[in-house]
Coordinates of C-alpha atoms and ligand atoms in Angstrom, one line a residue:
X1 CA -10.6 -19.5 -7.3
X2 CA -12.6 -18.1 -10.1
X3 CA -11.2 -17.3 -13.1
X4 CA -9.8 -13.3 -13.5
X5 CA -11.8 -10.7 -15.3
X6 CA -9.1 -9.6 -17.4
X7 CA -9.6 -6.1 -19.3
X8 CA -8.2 -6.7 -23.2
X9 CA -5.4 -4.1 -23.7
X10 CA -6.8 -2.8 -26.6
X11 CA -10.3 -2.1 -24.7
X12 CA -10.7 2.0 -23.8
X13 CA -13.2 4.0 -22.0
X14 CA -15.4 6.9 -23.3
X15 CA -13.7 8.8 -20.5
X16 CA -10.8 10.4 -21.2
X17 CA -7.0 8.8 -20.0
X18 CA -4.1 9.9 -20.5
X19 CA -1.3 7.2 -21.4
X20 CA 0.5 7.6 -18.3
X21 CA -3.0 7.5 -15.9
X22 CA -2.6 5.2 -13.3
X23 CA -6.5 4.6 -14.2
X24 CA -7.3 3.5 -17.2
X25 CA -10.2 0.7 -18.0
X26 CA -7.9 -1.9 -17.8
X27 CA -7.8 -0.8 -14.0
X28 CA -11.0 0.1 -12.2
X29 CA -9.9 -0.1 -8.2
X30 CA -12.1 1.2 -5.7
X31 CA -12.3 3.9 -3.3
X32 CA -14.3 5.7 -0.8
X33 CA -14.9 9.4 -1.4
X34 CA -17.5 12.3 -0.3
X35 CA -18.0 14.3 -3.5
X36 CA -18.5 18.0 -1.9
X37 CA -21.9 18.2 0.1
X38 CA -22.5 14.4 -0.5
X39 CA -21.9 11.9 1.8
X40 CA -19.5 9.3 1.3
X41 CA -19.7 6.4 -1.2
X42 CA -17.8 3.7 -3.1
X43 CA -16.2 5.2 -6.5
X44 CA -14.4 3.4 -8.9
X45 CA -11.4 5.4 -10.4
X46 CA -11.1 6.2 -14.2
X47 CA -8.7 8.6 -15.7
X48 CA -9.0 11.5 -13.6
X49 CA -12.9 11.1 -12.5
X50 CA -14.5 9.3 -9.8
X51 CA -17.5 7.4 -10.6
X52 CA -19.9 7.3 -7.9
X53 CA -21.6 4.0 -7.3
X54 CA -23.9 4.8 -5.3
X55 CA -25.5 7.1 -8.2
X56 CA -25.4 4.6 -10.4
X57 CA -27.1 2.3 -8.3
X58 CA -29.9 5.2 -7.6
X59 CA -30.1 5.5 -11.3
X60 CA -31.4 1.9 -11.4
X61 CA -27.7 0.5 -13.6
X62 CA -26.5 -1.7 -10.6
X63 CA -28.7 -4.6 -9.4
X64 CA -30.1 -3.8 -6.2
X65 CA -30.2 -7.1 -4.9
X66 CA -26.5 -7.7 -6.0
X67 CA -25.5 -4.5 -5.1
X68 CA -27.2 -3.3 -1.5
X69 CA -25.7 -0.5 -0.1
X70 CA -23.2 1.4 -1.4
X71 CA -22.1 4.0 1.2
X72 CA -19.7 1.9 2.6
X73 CA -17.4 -1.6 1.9
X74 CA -19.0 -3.5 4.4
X75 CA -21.7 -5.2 2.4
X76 CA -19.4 -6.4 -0.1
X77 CA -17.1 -9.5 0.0
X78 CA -14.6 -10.3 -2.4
X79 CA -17.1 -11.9 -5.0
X80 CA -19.6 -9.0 -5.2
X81 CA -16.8 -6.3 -5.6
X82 CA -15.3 -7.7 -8.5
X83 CA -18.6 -8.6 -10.4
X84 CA -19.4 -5.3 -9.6
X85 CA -15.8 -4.3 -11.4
X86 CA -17.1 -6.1 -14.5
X87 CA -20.5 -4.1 -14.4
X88 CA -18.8 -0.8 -14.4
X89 CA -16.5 -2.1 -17.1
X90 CA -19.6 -2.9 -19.3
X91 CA -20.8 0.9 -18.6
X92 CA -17.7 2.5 -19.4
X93 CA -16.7 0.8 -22.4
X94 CA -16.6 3.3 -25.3
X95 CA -19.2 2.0 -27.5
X96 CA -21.7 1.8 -24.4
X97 CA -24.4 4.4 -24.8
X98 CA -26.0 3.9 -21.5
X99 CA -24.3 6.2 -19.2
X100 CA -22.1 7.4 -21.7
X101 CA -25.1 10.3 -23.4
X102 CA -26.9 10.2 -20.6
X103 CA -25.2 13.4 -19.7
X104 CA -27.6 14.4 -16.6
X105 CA -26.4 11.6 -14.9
X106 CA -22.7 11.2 -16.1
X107 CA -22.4 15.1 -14.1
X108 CA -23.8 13.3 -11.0
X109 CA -22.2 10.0 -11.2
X110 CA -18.4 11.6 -12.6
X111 CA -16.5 14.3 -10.5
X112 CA -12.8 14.8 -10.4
X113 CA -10.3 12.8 -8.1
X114 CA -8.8 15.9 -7.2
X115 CA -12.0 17.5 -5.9
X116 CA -12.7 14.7 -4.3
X117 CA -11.9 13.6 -0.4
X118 CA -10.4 10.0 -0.9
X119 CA -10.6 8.3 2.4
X120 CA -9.0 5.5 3.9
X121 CA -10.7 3.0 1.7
X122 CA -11.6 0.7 4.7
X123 CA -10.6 1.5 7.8
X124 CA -9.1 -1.7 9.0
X125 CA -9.9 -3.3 12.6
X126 CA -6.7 -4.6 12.7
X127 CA -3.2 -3.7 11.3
X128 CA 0.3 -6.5 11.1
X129 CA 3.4 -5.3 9.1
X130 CA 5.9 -7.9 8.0
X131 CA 9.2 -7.7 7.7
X132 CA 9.7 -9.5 3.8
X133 CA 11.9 -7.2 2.1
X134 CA 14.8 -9.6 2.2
X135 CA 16.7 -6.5 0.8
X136 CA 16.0 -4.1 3.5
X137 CA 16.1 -6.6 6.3
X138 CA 19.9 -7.8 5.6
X139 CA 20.5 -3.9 4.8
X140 CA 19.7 -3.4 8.4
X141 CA 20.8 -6.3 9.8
X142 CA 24.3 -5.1 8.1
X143 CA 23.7 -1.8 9.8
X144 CA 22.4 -3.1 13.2
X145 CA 24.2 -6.3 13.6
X146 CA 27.5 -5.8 11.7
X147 CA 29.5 -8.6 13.4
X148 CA 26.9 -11.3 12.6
X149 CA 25.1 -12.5 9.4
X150 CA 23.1 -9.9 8.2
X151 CA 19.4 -12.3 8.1
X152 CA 18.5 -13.6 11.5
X153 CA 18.4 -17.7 11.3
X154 CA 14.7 -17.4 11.1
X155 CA 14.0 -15.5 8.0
X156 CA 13.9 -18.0 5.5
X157 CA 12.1 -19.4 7.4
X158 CA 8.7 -18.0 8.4
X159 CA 7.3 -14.2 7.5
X160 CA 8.5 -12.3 10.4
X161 CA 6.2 -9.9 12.0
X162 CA 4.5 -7.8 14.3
X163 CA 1.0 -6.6 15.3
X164 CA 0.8 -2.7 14.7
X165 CA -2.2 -0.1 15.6
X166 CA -5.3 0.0 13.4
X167 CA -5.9 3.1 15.0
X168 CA -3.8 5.1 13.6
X169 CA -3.8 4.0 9.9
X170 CA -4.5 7.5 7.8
X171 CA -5.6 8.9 4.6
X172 CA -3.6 9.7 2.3
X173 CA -2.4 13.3 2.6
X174 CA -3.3 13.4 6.3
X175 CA -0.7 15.9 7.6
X176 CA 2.3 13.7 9.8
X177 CA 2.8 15.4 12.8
X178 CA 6.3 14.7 14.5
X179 CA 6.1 12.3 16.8
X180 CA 7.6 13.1 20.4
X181 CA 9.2 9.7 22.1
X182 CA 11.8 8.2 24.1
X183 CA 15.3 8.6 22.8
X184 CA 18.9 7.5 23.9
X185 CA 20.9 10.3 22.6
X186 CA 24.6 9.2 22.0
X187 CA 27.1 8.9 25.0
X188 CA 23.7 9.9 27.3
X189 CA 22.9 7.0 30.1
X190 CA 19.8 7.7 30.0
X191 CA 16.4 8.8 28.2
X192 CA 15.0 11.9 26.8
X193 CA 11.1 12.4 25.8
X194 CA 11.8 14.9 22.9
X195 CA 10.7 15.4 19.2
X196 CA 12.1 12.5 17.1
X197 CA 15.5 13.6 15.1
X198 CA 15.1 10.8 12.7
X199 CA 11.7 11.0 11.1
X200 CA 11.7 7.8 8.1
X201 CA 9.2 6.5 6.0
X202 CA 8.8 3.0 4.7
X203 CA 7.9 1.8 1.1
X204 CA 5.1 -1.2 1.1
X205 CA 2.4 -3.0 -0.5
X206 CA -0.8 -3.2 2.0
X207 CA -3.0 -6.0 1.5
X208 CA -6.8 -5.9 2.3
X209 CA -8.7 -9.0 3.6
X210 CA -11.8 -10.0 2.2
X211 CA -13.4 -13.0 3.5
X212 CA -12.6 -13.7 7.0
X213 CA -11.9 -17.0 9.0
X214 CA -13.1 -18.3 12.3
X215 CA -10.4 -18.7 15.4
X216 CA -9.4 -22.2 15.0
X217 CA -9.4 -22.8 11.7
X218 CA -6.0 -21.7 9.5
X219 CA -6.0 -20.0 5.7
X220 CA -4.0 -22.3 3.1
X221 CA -1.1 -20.5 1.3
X222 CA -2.8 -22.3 -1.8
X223 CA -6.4 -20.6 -1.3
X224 CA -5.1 -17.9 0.3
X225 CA -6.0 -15.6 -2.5
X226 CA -10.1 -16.3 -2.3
X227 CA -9.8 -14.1 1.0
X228 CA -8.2 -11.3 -0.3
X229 CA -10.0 -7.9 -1.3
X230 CA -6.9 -6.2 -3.2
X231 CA -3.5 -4.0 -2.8
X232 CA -2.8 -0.7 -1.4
X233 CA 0.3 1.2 -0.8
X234 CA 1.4 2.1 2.5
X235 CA 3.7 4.4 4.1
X236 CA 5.1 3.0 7.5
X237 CA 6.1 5.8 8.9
X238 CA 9.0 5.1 11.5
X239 CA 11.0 7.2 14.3
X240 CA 14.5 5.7 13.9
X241 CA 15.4 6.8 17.2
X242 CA 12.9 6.3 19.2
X243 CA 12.4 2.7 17.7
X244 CA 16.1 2.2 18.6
X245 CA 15.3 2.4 22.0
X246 CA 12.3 0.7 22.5
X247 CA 12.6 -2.4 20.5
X248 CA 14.2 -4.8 22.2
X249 CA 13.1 -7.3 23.2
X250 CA 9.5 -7.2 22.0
X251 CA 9.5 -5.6 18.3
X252 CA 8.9 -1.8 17.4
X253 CA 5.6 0.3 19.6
X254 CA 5.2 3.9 19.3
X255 CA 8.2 4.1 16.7
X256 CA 5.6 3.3 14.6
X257 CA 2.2 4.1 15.5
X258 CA 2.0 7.1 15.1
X259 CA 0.8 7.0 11.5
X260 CA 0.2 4.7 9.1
X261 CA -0.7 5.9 5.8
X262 CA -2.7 4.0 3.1
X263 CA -3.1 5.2 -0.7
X264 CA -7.1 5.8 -1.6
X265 CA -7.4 3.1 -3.9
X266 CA -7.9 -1.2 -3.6
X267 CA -6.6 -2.7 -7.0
X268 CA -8.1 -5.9 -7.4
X269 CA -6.1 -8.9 -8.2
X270 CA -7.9 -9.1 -11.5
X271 CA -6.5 -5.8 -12.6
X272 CA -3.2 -7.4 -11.1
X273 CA -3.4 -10.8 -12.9
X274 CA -1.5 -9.9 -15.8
X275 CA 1.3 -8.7 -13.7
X276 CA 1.7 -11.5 -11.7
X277 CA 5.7 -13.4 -11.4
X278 CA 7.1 -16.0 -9.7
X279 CA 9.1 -14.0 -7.2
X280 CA 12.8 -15.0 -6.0
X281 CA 13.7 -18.5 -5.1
X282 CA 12.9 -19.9 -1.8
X283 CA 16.4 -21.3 -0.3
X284 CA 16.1 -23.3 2.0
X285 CA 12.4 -24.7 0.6
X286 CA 10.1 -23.3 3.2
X287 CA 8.0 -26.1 5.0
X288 CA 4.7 -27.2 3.2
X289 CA 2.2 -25.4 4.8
X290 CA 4.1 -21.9 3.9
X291 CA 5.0 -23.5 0.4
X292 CA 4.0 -21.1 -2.7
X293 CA 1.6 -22.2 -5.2
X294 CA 1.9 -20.4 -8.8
X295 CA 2.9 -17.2 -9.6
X296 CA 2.2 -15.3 -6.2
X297 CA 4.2 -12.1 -6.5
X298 CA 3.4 -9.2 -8.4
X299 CA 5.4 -6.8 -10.6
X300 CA 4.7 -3.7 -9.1
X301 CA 6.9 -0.5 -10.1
X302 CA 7.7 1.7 -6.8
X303 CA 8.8 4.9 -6.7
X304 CA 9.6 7.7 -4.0
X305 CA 9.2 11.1 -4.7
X306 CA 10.0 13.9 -2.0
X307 CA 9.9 17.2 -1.7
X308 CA 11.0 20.0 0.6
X309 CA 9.2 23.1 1.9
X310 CA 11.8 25.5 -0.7
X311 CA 11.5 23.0 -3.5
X312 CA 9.1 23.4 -6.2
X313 CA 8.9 20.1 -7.4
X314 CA 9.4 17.0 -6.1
X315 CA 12.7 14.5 -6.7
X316 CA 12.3 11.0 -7.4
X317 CA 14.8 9.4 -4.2
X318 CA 13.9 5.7 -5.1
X319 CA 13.1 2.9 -7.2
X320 CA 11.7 -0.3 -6.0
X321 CA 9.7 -3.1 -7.2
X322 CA 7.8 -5.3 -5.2
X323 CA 9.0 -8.5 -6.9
X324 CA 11.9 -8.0 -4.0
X325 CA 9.5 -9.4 -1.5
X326 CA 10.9 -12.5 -0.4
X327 CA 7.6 -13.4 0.9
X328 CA 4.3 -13.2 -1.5
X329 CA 1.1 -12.0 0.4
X330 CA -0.4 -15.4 0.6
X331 CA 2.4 -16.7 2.2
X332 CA 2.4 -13.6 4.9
X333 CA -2.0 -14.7 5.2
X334 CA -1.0 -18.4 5.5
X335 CA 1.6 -17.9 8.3
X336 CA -0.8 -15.2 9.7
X337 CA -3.6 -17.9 10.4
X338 CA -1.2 -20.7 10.8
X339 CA -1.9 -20.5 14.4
X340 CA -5.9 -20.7 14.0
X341 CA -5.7 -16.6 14.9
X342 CA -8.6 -15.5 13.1
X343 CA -8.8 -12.8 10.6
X344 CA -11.9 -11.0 9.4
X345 CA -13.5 -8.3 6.5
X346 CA -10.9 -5.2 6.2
X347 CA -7.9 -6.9 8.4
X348 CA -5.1 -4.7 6.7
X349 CA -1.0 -6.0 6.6
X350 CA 1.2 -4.7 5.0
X351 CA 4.6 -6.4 3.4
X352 CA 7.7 -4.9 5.3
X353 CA 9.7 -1.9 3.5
X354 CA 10.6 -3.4 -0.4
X355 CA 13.9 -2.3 -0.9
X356 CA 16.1 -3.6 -4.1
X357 CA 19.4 -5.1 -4.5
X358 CA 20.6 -2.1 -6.0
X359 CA 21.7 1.5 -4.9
X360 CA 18.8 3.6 -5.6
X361 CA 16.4 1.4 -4.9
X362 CA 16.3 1.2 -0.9
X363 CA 12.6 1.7 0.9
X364 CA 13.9 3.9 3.3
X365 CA 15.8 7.1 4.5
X366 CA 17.4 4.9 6.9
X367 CA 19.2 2.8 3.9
X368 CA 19.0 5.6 1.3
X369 CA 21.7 7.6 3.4
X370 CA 23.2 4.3 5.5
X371 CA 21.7 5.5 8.9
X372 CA 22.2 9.3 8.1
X373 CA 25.7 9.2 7.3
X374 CA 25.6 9.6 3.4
X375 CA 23.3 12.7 3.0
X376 CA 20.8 13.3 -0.2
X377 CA 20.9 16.2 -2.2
X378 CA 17.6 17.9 -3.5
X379 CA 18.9 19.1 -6.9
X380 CA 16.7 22.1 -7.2
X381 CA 17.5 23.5 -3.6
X382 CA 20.9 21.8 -3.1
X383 CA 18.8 21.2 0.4
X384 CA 20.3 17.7 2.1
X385 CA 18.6 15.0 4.2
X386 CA 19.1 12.4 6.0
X387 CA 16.4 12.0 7.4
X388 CA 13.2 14.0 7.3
X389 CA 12.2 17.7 8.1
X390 CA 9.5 19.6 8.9
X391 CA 7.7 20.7 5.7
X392 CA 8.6 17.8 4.0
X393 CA 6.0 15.9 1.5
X394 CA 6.8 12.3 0.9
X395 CA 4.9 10.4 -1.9
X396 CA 5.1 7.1 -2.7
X397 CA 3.5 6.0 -5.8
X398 CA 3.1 2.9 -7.5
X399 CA 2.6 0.8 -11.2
X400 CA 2.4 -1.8 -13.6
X401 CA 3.5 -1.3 -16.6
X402 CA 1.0 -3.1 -19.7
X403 CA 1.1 -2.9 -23.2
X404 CA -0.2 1.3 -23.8
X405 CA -1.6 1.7 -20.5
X406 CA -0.7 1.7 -16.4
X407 CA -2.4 -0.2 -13.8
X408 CA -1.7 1.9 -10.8
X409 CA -1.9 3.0 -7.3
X410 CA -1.8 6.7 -7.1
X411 CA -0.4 8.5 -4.5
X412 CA 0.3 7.4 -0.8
X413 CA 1.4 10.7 0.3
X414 CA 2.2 13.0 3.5
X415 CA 3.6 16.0 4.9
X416 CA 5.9 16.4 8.2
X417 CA 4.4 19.3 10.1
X418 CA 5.9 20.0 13.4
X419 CA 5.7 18.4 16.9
X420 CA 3.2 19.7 19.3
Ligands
MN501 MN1 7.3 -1.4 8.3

């Protein structure tokens, strides 16, 4: 693997940031936005701007030969996106004249995020979620399985998983609609097909492929990394009841796939590098070819935030981190391709709901009120859930925290709007 481009703390842009911008220089992820009456292009985010690539490339300040086309991802493997990071580093450095009082350009090439329609950043032709929160997954196996141990004997053993529906991966702030679906209502013998009652979401870290690999061949959990684009966040939004039913005995279907959304912005793992840790220990040692190599996991501050239809503001529910995972994203690649299944540009999986150790940290609804019997309270409205209504906004958002500045996420957020 090449070596990281690592932005010096000290280093600042000529754009404005605020301290607690989840964009500062030191950051520089990509998106995918349609400025109003433009069509869409690759923008990198700093402070609260977008800056479009694909002026800058008109403007003749990206390579054409390095940089083709700039309208969409597909042209750019891992490589060429993050040398293309460092050029827009060079440009936005504060001491660099070149864009900077070229003021013209700078009103083409800058508009604001928030004018801005963020899209999904690729959409992916294929979608897996894990299940390597170890956290959540013996929370619900307490939950689910109270008789038994709350880890299923193969845990610790492989990244469990299951293969979800690219299709219906969203943009952030797409509204959710409730999701109708079977349900076994309590004491009933049999089904209903109604609205789901127990509307979740679930807090994880997406990962974005970069370079494929060919059916046959398997990815190494060492050079797993070289095939990786960078890190989302992604809201894995679940009906409780209607999974319930349906899961057994081959894993969760329309619990889940009825959205899937994904924050607007790939942080690369340059940005990351800094951030990087070693993750818990492995116990029992996994077999060699799932065997971590370095510093694999990444110390990523999580946080939920929701807010009712009354409510004015929003109330932090959770805190997370994803150093919980008990299985790194190279691991989850390596096992993924272990097979010779082959994998290719924009594949999209996403870690399994990161819950903590603690109370107050739990990834879901489903642990934050233990299966609906402990309800939260919204201070502001005294409003309680358990799990959520219609008119509800749900925002996950997500950091690291450097020396005077934040390498961050934004938001991976939704709103429940009402079955149809
Ligand atoms: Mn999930």
């Amino acid at each position: 693997m090449s070596k990281p481009f690592v932005v010096p703390a000290s280093a600042r842009s000529w754009v404005p940031v605020t301290a607690d911008s989840h964009f500062p220089i030191q950051n520089l992820p990509f998106g995918l936005a349609a400025p109003k009456g433009r069509s869409a292009s690759v923008v990198v985010a700093i402070g609260d701007q977008c800056l479009d690539l694909t002026v800058l490339g008109e403007a003749g300040l990206l390579s054409e030969e390095d940089f083709p086309i700039l309208d969409s991802f597909i042209e750019l493997d891992r490589e060429a996106l993050y040398a293309l990071r460092e050029v827009v580093f060079g440009l936005l450095l504060e001491d660099n004249r070149t864009l900077r009082d070229n003021k013209k350009l700078c009103e083409r090439a800058l508009f604001p995020q928030n004018h801005a329609r963020l899209q999904v950043p690729i959409p992916p032709p294929s979608f897996v979620d894990f299940y390597s929160g170890i956290h959540h997954a013996s929370n619900v196996g307490k939950m689910f399985r109270p008789d038994q141990p709350p880890l299923l004997p193969n845990y610790r053993h492989l990244p469990v998983a299951y293969n979800g529906r690219a299709s219906s991966v969203v943009r952030s702030g797409t509204p959710i609609v409730r999701p109708k679906g079977q349900q076994l209502l309590p004491g009933a013998e049999s089904p209903v097909f109604e609205p789901t009652r127990e509307l979740d979401f679930e807090l994880e870290l997406g990962v974005y492929v970069s370079h494929g690999q060919e059916m046959g061949k398997r990815i190494t959990c060492s050079g797993a990394e070289d095939h990786l684009l960078g890190l989302v966040l992604v809201n894995d939004w679940s009906a409780r009841d209607v999974q319930r039913w349906e899961y057994q005995p081959l894993g969760p279907f329309l619990a889940k796939s009825f959205a899937t959304t994904v924050s607007p912005w790939i942080v690369t793992l340059d940005a990351l590098s800094l951030f990087r840790v070693e993750g818990c220990v492995q116990d029992p040692p996994v077999l060699p070819h799932l065997r971590r190599h370095g510093s694999q996991h990444f110390d990523i501050v999580l946080e939920v935030w929701l807010q009712t239809s009354k409510a004015k503001r929003p109330q932090l529910i959770s805190t997370s981190n994803t150093s919980h995972l008990y299985w790194s994203p190279s691991q989850q690649l390596a096992h993924m391709t272990s097979n010779g299944c082959p994998v290719e540009f924009g594949d999209l999986y996403a870690s399994g709901t990161i819950s903590g150790p603690e109370k107050g940290q739990e990834g879901s609804l489903l642990e934050l009120t233990v299966r609906g019997k402990e309800p939260l309270t919204i201070a502001e409205t005294s409003e309680t859930r358990t799990f959520l209504e219609d008119g509800d906004t749900l925002t996950l958002t997500g950091y690291c925290q450097g020396e005077g500045y934040r390498v961050g996420f934004g938001q991976c957020l939704g709103q429940v709007s009402p079955a149809v």
